[in-house]
PDB file of C-alpha atoms and ligand atoms in Angstrom:
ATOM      1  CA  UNK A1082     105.665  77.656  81.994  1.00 93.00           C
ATOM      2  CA  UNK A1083     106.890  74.534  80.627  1.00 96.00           C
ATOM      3  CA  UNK A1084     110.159  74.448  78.216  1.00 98.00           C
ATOM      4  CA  UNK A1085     111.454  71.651  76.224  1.00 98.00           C
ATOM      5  CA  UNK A1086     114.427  69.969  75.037  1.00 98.00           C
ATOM      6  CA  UNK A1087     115.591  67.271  72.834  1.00 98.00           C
ATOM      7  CA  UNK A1088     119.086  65.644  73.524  1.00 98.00           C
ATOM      8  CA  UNK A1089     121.240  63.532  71.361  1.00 98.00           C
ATOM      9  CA  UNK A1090     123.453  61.068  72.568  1.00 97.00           C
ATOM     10  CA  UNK A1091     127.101  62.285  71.949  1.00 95.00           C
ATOM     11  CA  UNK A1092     126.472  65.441  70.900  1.00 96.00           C
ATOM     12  CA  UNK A1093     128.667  67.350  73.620  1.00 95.00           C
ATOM     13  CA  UNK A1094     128.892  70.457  71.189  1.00 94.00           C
ATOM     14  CA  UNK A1095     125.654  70.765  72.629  1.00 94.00           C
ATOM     15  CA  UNK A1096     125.425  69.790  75.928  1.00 94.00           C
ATOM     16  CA  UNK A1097     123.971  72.580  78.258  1.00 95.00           C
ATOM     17  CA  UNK A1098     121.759  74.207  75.593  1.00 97.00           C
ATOM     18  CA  UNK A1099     118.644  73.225  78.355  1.00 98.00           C
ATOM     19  CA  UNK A1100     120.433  74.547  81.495  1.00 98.00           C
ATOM     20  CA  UNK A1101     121.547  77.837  79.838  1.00 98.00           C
ATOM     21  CA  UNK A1102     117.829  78.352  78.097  1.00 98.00           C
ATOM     22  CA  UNK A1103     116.476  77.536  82.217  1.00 98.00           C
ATOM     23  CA  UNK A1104     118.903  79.613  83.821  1.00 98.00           C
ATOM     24  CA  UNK A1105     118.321  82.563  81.234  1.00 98.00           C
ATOM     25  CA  UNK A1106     114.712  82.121  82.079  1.00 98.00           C
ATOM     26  CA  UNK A1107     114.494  81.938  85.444  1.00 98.00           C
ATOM     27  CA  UNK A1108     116.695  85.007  85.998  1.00 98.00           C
ATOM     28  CA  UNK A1109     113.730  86.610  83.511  1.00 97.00           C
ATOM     29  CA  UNK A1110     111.755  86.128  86.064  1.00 96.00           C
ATOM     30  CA  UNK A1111     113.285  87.507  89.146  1.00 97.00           C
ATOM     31  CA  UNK A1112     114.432  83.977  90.542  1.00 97.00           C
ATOM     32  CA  UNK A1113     116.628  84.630  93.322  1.00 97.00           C
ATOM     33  CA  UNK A1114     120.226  83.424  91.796  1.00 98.00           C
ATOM     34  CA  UNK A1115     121.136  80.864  94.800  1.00 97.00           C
ATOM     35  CA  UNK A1116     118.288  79.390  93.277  1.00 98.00           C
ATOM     36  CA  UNK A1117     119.098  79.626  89.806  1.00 98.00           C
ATOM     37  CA  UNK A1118     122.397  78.214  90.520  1.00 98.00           C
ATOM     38  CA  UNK A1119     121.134  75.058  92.113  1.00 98.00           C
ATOM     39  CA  UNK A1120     118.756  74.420  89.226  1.00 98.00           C
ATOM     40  CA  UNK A1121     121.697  74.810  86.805  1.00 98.00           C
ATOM     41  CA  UNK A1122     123.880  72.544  88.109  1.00 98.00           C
ATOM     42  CA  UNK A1123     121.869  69.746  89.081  1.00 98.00           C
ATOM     43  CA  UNK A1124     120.196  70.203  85.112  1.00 98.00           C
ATOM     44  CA  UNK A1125     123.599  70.689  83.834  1.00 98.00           C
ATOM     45  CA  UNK A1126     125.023  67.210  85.215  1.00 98.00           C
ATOM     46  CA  UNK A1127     121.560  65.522  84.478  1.00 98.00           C
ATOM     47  CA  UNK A1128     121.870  66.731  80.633  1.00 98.00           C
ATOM     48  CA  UNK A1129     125.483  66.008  80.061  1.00 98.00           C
ATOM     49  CA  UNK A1130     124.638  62.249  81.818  1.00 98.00           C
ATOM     50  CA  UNK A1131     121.870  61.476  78.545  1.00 98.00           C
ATOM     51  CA  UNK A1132     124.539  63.008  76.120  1.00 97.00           C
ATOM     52  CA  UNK A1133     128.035  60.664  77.939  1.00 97.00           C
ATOM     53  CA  UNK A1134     125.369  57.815  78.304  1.00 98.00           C
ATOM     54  CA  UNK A1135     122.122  57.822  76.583  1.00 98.00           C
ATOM     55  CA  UNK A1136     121.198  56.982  72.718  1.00 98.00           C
ATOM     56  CA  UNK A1137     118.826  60.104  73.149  1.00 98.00           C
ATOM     57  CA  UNK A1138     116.706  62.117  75.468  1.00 98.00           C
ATOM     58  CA  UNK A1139     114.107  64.224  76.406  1.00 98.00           C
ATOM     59  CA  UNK A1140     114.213  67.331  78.930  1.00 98.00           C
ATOM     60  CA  UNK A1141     110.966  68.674  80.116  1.00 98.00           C
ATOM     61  CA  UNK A1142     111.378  71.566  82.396  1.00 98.00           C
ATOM     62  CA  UNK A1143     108.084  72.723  84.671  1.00 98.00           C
ATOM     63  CA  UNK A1144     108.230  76.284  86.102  1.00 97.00           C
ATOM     64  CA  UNK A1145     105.907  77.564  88.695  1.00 96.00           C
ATOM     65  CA  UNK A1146     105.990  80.419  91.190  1.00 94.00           C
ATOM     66  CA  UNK A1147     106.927  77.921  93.987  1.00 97.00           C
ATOM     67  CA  UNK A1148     109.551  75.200  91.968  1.00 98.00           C
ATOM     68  CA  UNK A1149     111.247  73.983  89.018  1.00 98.00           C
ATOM     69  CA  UNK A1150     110.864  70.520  88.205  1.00 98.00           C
ATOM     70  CA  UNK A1151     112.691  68.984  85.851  1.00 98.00           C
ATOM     71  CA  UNK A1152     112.228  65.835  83.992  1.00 98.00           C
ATOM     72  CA  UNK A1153     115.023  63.981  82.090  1.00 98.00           C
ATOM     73  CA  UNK A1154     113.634  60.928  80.126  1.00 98.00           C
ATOM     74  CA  UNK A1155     116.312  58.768  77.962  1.00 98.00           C
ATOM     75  CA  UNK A1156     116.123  55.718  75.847  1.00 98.00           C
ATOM     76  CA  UNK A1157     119.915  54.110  76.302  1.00 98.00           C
ATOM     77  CA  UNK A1158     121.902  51.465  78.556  1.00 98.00           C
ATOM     78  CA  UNK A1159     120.005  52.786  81.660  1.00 98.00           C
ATOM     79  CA  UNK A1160     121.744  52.369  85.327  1.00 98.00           C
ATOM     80  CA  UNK A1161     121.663  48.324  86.566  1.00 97.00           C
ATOM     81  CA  UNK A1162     123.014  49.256  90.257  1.00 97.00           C
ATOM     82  CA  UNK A1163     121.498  52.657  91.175  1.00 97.00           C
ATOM     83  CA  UNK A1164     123.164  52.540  94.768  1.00 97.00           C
ATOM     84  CA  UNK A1165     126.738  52.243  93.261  1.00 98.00           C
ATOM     85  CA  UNK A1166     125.974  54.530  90.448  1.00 98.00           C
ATOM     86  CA  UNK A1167     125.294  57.470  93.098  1.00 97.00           C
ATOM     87  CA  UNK A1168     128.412  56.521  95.003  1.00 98.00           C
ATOM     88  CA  UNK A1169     130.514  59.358  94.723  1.00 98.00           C
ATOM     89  CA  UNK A1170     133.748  58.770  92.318  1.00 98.00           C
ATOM     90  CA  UNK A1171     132.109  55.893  90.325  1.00 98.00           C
ATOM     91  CA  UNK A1172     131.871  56.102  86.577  1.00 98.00           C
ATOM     92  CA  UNK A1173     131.567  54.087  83.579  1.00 98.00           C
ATOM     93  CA  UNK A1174     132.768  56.802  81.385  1.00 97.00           C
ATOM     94  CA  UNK A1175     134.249  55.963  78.232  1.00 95.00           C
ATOM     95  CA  UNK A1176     138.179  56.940  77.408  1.00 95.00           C
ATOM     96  CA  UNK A1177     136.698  59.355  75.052  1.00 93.00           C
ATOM     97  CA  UNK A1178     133.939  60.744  77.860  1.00 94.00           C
ATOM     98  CA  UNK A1179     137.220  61.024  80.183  1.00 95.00           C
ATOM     99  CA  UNK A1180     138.833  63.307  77.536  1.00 94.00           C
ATOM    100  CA  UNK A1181     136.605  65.812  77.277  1.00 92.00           C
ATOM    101  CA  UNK A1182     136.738  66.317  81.056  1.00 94.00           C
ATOM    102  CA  UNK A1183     133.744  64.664  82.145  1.00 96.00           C
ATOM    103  CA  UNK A1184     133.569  60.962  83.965  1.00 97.00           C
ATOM    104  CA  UNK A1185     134.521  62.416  87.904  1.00 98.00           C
ATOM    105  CA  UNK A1186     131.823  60.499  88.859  1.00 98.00           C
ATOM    106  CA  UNK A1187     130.352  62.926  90.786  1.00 98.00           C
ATOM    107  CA  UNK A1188     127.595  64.424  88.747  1.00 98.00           C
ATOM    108  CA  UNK A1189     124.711  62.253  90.613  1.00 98.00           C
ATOM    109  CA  UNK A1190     125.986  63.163  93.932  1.00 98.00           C
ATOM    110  CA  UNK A1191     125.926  66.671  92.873  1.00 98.00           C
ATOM    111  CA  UNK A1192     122.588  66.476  90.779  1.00 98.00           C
ATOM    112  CA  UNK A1193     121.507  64.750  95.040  1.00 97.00           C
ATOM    113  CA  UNK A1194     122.869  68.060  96.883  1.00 98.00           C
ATOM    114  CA  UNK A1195     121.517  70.465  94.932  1.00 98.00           C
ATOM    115  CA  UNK A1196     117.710  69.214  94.721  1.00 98.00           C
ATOM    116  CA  UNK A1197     114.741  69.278  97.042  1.00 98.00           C
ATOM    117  CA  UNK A1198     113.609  66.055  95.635  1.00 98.00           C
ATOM    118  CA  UNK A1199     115.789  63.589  93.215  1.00 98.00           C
ATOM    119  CA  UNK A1200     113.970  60.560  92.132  1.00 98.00           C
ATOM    120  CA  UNK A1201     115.727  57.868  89.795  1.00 98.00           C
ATOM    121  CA  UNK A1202     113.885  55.169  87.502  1.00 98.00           C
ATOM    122  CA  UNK A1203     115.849  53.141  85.461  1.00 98.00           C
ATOM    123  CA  UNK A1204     115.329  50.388  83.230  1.00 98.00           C
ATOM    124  CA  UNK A1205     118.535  48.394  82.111  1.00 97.00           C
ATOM    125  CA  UNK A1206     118.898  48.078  78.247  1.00 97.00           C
ATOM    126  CA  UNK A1207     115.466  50.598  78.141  1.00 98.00           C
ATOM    127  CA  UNK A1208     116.323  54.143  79.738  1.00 98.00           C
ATOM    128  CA  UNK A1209     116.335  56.323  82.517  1.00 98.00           C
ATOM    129  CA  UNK A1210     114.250  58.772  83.985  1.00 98.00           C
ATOM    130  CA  UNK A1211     115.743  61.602  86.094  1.00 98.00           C
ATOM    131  CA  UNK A1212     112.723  63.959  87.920  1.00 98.00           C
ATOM    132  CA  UNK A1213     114.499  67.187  90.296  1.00 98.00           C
ATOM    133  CA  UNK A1214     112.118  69.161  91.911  1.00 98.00           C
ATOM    134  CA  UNK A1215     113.722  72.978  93.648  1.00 98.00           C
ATOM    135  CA  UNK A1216     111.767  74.876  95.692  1.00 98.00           C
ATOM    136  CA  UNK A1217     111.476  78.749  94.344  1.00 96.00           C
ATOM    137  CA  UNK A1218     109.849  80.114  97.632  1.00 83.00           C
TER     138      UNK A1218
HETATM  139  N1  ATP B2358     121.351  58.722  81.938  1.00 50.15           N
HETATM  140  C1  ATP B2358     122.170  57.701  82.222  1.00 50.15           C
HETATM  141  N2  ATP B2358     122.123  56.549  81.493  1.00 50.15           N
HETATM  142  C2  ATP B2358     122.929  55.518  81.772  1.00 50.15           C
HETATM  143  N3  ATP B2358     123.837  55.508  82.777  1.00 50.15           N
HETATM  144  C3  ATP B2358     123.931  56.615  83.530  1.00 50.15           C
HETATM  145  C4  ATP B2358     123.122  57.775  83.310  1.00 50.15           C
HETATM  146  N4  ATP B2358     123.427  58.691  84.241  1.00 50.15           N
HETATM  147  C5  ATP B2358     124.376  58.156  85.006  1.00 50.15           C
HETATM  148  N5  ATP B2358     124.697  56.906  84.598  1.00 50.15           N
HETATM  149  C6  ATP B2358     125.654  55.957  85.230  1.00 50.15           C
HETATM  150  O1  ATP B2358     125.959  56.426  86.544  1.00 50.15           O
HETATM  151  C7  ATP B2358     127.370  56.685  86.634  1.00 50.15           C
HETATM  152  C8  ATP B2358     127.603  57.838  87.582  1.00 50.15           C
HETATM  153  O2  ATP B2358     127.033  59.040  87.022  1.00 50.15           O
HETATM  154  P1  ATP B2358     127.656  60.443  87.444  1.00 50.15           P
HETATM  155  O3  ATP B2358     126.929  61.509  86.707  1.00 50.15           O
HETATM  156  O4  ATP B2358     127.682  60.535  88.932  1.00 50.15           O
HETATM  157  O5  ATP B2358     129.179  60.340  86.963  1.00 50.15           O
HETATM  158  P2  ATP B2358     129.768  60.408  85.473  1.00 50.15           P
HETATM  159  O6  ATP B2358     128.727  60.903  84.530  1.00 50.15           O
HETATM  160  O7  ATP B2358     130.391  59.110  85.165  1.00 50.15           O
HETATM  161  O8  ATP B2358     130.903  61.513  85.652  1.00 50.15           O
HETATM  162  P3  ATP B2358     130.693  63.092  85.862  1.00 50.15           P
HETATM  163  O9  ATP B2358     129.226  63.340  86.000  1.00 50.15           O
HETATM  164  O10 ATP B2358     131.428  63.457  87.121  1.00 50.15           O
HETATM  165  O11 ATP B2358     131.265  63.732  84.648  1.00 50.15           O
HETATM  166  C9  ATP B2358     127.822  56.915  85.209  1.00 50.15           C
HETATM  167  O12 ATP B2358     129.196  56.697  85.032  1.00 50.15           O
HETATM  168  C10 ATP B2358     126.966  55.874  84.474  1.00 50.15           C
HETATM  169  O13 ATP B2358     127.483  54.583  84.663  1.00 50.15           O
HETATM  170 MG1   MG B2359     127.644  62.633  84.952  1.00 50.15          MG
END
């Protein structure tokens, strides 16, 4: 089954539509919820990063009897240091990101624990793709 999103930059009235939608689905079908819980937060901080950073994005989310995978494709600033971005703490959050609670810097390294596989592409000044793959059994 594959479900998908469209995300706008900014638009944090409604940031974790996608993760809600997955999680609602998965627990449709039977997903054991340690599982479902992993998915959701590693989507949730993926989605919210395109809506604090990106212009726009788009979410495609894969589900199969043995994983999720999860592809997050966004046209924006993209990441120039990967390494430092995926240090835990660091952020380039605006003021405004900041105020609306986001901007710990730790949605990357929690996006990292919560996956079987994290890959990140990105393309300074382009975008940045985000694939997370979770086992199901
Ligand atoms: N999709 C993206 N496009 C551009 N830059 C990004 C993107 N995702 C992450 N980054 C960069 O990587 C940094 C670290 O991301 P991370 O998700 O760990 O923290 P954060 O979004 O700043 O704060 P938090 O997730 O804790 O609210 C961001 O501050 C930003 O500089
Ligand atoms: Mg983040």
């Amino acid at each position: 089954m594959d479900l998908s999103f469209n995300i706008q930059g900014g638009d944090f009235t409604s940031a974790g539509t996608a993760s809600s939608q997955v999680r609602r689905t998965l627990k449709e079908l039977g997903v054991d919820a340690s599982v479902i819980k992993r998915v959701v937060v590693a989507l949730y901080e993926a989605e919210v990063n395109i809506v604090a950073h990106a212009y726009k994005g788009e979410i495609v989310a894969q589900i199969s009897p043995e994983r999720v995978f999860l592809k997050l494709t966004d046209e924006g600033p993209g990441i120039p240091d990967i390494e430092k971005a995926m240090t835990p703490g660091y952020s380039t959050a605006s003021q405004e990101v900041r105020e609306m609670g986001f901007g710990a810097g730790m949605g990357l390294p929690n996006i990292c624990k919560n996956a079987d596989v994290f890959n990140l592409h990105s393309v300074p000044n382009k975008g940045t793709t985000v694939e997370i793959t979770i086992q199901i059994s």
